[in-house]
Short mmCIF file of C-alpha atoms in Angstrom, two decimals:
data_model
loop_
_atom_site.label_atom_id
_atom_site.label_comp_id
_atom_site.label_asym_id
_atom_site.label_seq_id
_atom_site.Cartn_x
_atom_site.Cartn_y
_atom_site.Cartn_z
CA MET A 1 74.75 97.83 1.50
CA PRO A 2 78.08 98.81 3.11
CA SER A 3 77.96 100.94 6.25
CA SER A 4 79.08 104.57 6.20
CA TYR A 5 82.26 103.50 8.01
CA GLU A 6 82.97 100.82 5.40
CA ARG A 7 82.54 103.41 2.66
CA LEU A 8 84.87 105.75 4.51
CA ALA A 9 87.42 102.96 4.91
CA GLU A 10 87.42 102.41 1.16
CA LEU A 11 88.17 106.09 0.61
CA VAL A 12 90.87 106.47 3.26
CA ASP A 13 93.40 104.05 1.83
CA PRO A 14 96.90 105.06 3.00
CA ALA A 15 98.32 104.23 -0.42
CA SER A 16 96.23 106.91 -2.12
CA THR A 17 95.35 109.32 0.70
CA VAL A 18 97.02 112.61 1.60
CA LEU A 19 96.38 114.58 4.78
CA LEU A 20 96.29 118.36 4.30
CA THR A 21 96.62 120.82 7.19
CA VAL A 22 95.49 124.33 6.30
CA GLU A 23 97.02 127.42 7.92
CA CYS A 24 97.88 125.58 11.13
CA GLN A 25 100.67 128.04 11.81
CA GLN A 26 101.79 129.83 14.95
CA GLY A 27 100.68 133.25 13.74
CA VAL A 28 97.15 131.91 13.31
CA LEU A 29 96.75 129.23 16.00
CA GLY A 30 99.62 129.94 18.39
CA PRO A 31 99.54 131.93 21.67
CA ASP A 32 100.50 135.13 19.82
CA SER A 33 97.93 134.66 17.08
CA ALA A 34 96.90 137.48 14.79
CA LEU A 35 93.40 136.01 15.13
CA PRO A 36 92.99 135.24 18.85
CA GLU A 37 89.28 134.37 18.59
CA LEU A 38 90.02 131.76 15.92
CA ALA A 39 93.02 130.43 17.85
CA HIS A 40 90.89 130.09 21.00
CA GLU A 41 88.14 128.28 19.10
CA ALA A 42 90.60 125.86 17.49
CA ARG A 43 91.99 124.95 20.90
CA ALA A 44 88.79 125.02 22.94
CA SER A 45 86.88 122.90 20.42
CA GLY A 46 89.61 120.28 20.35
CA ALA A 47 90.21 120.83 16.62
CA LEU A 48 93.92 121.59 16.99
CA ALA A 49 94.47 118.53 19.17
CA ASN A 50 92.57 116.38 16.67
CA ILE A 51 94.69 117.68 13.80
CA ALA A 52 97.79 116.73 15.77
CA ARG A 53 96.35 113.24 16.33
CA LEU A 54 95.66 112.82 12.62
CA VAL A 55 99.13 114.01 11.66
CA ALA A 56 100.74 111.62 14.15
CA ALA A 57 98.69 108.72 12.78
CA ALA A 58 99.60 109.68 9.22
CA HIS A 59 103.27 109.58 10.15
CA ASP A 60 102.80 106.15 11.74
CA THR A 61 100.94 104.67 8.78
CA GLY A 62 102.88 106.21 5.90
CA VAL A 63 100.18 108.63 4.79
CA GLN A 64 101.70 111.71 3.18
CA VAL A 65 101.14 114.99 5.05
CA ILE A 66 101.12 118.39 3.36
CA HIS A 67 101.11 121.55 5.47
CA ALA A 68 99.67 124.56 3.61
CA ILE A 69 100.98 127.85 5.00
CA ALA A 70 99.76 131.37 4.19
CA GLU A 71 102.41 134.06 4.41
CA ARG A 72 103.48 137.37 2.97
CA ARG A 73 106.70 139.16 2.14
CA PRO A 74 107.64 142.10 4.37
CA ASP A 75 107.18 144.40 1.36
CA GLY A 76 103.81 142.82 0.51
CA ARG A 77 104.78 142.10 -3.08
CA GLY A 78 102.44 139.65 -4.78
CA ALA A 79 99.85 139.79 -2.00
CA ASN A 80 96.17 140.37 -2.74
CA HIS A 81 94.53 143.71 -1.91
CA ASN A 82 91.21 143.11 -3.67
CA ALA A 83 89.01 142.11 -0.72
CA ARG A 84 88.18 143.40 2.74
CA LEU A 85 89.81 140.35 4.32
CA PHE A 86 93.21 141.14 2.81
CA ARG A 87 93.08 144.80 3.76
CA ALA A 88 92.16 143.91 7.35
CA ALA A 89 95.02 141.41 7.55
CA GLU A 90 97.49 144.14 6.62
CA ARG A 91 96.52 146.04 9.78
CA LEU A 92 96.80 143.14 12.23
CA PRO A 93 99.48 143.46 14.93
CA VAL A 94 100.87 140.00 14.06
CA GLN A 95 101.91 139.52 10.45
CA GLN A 96 102.44 136.18 8.70
CA LEU A 97 105.85 137.19 7.40
CA SER A 98 108.02 134.75 5.48
CA GLY A 99 110.84 133.30 7.57
CA THR A 100 109.37 134.26 10.95
CA ALA A 101 108.01 132.09 13.77
CA ALA A 102 104.47 133.09 12.73
CA VAL A 103 104.64 130.85 9.66
CA ARG A 104 105.96 127.76 11.43
CA VAL A 105 103.51 124.91 12.04
CA ALA A 106 101.90 125.34 15.44
CA PRO A 107 102.34 122.84 18.28
CA PRO A 108 101.16 120.26 19.16
CA ILE A 109 101.29 119.39 15.44
CA GLU A 110 104.62 117.78 14.63
CA VAL A 111 106.31 118.13 11.27
CA ALA A 112 108.19 115.04 10.09
CA GLU A 113 111.06 115.03 7.65
CA GLU A 114 108.89 113.41 5.00
CA ASP A 115 106.15 116.05 5.27
CA LEU A 116 105.76 118.61 2.50
CA VAL A 117 105.31 122.28 3.39
CA VAL A 118 103.69 124.45 0.72
CA ARG A 119 103.77 128.22 1.19
CA ARG A 120 101.65 130.73 -0.67
CA LEU A 121 101.87 134.51 -0.94
CA HIS A 122 98.46 135.17 -2.42
CA GLY A 123 94.82 134.20 -2.54
CA LEU A 124 92.38 132.41 -0.28
CA SER A 125 92.96 128.78 -1.21
CA PRO A 126 95.76 126.38 -0.27
CA ILE A 127 95.28 124.62 -3.63
CA GLN A 128 94.46 127.15 -6.33
CA GLY A 129 97.66 128.62 -7.75
CA THR A 130 99.98 126.65 -5.44
CA ASP A 131 102.11 123.51 -5.71
CA VAL A 132 99.57 121.39 -3.84
CA ASP A 133 97.70 120.05 -6.88
CA PRO A 134 100.76 118.85 -8.86
CA LEU A 135 102.21 117.36 -5.68
CA LEU A 136 98.98 115.45 -5.06
CA ARG A 137 98.99 114.10 -8.61
CA ASN A 138 102.62 113.03 -8.39
CA LEU A 139 101.86 111.30 -5.09
CA GLY A 140 99.02 109.31 -6.65
CA CYS A 141 96.47 110.93 -4.36
CA ARG A 142 92.83 110.02 -4.80
CA THR A 143 91.48 111.09 -1.39
CA LEU A 144 92.39 114.36 0.33
CA VAL A 145 91.67 114.64 4.05
CA VAL A 146 91.23 118.35 4.77
CA THR A 147 91.90 119.77 8.24
CA GLY A 148 92.71 123.16 9.75
CA VAL A 149 91.32 126.68 9.57
CA SER A 150 89.29 128.51 8.88
CA ALA A 151 85.89 127.03 8.27
CA ASN A 152 84.89 130.52 7.18
CA VAL A 153 87.22 130.82 4.18
CA ALA A 154 90.22 128.54 3.52
CA ILE A 155 88.62 125.19 4.36
CA PRO A 156 85.66 125.49 1.95
CA ASN A 157 88.07 126.86 -0.67
CA ALA A 158 90.28 123.79 -0.23
CA VAL A 159 87.36 121.36 -0.43
CA PHE A 160 85.84 122.97 -3.53
CA ASP A 161 89.21 123.14 -5.27
CA ALA A 162 89.94 119.50 -4.44
CA VAL A 163 86.58 118.32 -5.75
CA ASN A 164 86.87 120.46 -8.89
CA ARG A 165 90.21 118.77 -9.60
CA GLY A 166 88.81 115.26 -9.27
CA TYR A 167 89.93 114.34 -5.76
CA THR A 168 87.57 112.90 -3.16
CA ALA A 169 87.51 115.20 -0.15
CA VAL A 170 87.13 113.86 3.39
CA VAL A 171 86.53 116.39 6.16
CA PRO A 172 86.89 115.35 9.81
CA ALA A 173 84.40 117.90 11.12
CA ASP A 174 86.02 118.01 14.56
CA ALA A 175 89.43 118.81 13.03
CA ILE A 176 88.42 122.14 11.48
CA ALA A 177 87.51 125.39 13.21
CA GLY A 178 85.97 128.75 12.41
CA VAL A 179 84.27 131.65 14.14
CA PRO A 180 81.83 132.00 15.67
CA SER A 181 81.74 128.47 17.05
CA GLU A 182 78.20 127.78 15.84
CA TYR A 183 79.11 128.66 12.27
CA THR A 184 81.33 125.64 11.66
CA PRO A 185 78.74 122.86 12.15
CA ALA A 186 76.19 124.82 10.13
CA MET A 187 78.64 125.29 7.26
CA VAL A 188 79.63 121.63 7.36
CA ARG A 189 76.01 120.47 7.38
CA ASN A 190 74.71 122.85 4.72
CA THR A 191 77.72 123.18 2.41
CA LEU A 192 80.62 120.77 2.83
CA ALA A 193 78.40 117.73 3.32
CA LEU A 194 77.10 118.27 -0.22
CA VAL A 195 80.53 117.82 -1.80
CA ALA A 196 82.73 116.01 0.74
CA THR A 197 82.56 112.94 2.94
CA VAL A 198 82.13 114.25 6.48
CA ALA A 199 83.50 112.12 9.29
CA THR A 200 85.01 112.41 12.76
CA THR A 201 88.67 112.30 13.71
CA ASP A 202 88.16 108.95 15.43
CA GLU A 203 86.54 107.48 12.33
CA VAL A 204 89.43 108.58 10.12
CA LEU A 205 91.94 107.29 12.67
CA GLY A 206 90.12 103.96 12.70
CA CYS A 207 90.47 103.72 8.93
CA LEU A 208 94.17 104.54 9.04
CA LYS A 209 94.91 102.04 11.78
CA ARG A 210 92.73 99.15 10.63
CA PRO A 211 94.44 95.95 9.46
CA ARG A 212 94.99 95.85 5.72
CA ARG A 213 93.10 93.23 3.73
CA ARG A 214 95.31 90.92 1.74
CA VAL A 215 94.57 90.78 -1.97
#
């Protein structure tokens, strides 16, 4: 029987794998975050640094990277108002306004010319109702590596939407973050592990960097 790493290596084939970063933007994870507790957790846990490592490795190995950004128009047109989360976001001192520094990808993550940036004005998911799904299909994606924030809302949405659309989801558990800190491992263990392949950043990096077998 193949080991768990061997099974992971079969899934994370650069030819059919896409790396997705979710809401890794300055207004969420930067020093002037609208959500300072989440920004602190992403940095203190090492999740942000691990995302940057995965993105750098994807650039080196030819794996496509998609950055999913949540933003809103200054006039709020098209934005949701049908949940407490949306109404609270409208009152935050930092707004994720289109065209501002808040919706740029946060350092130390680097954006390469070949990366795709998908912006949404509505909803909770980086996949549902956005360009991500058709882009993945056109790219020949079979495995989606999901990273970013938050483990409370957008990450499980992304994983469920990916699985519902027939992709295999891989979640490096140390490359996602949520609040409070103890919530993330519990959510991964009790929810995401049921539908996704859970790994570590180092394990995914090992798969990306391993020598290719010749057919």
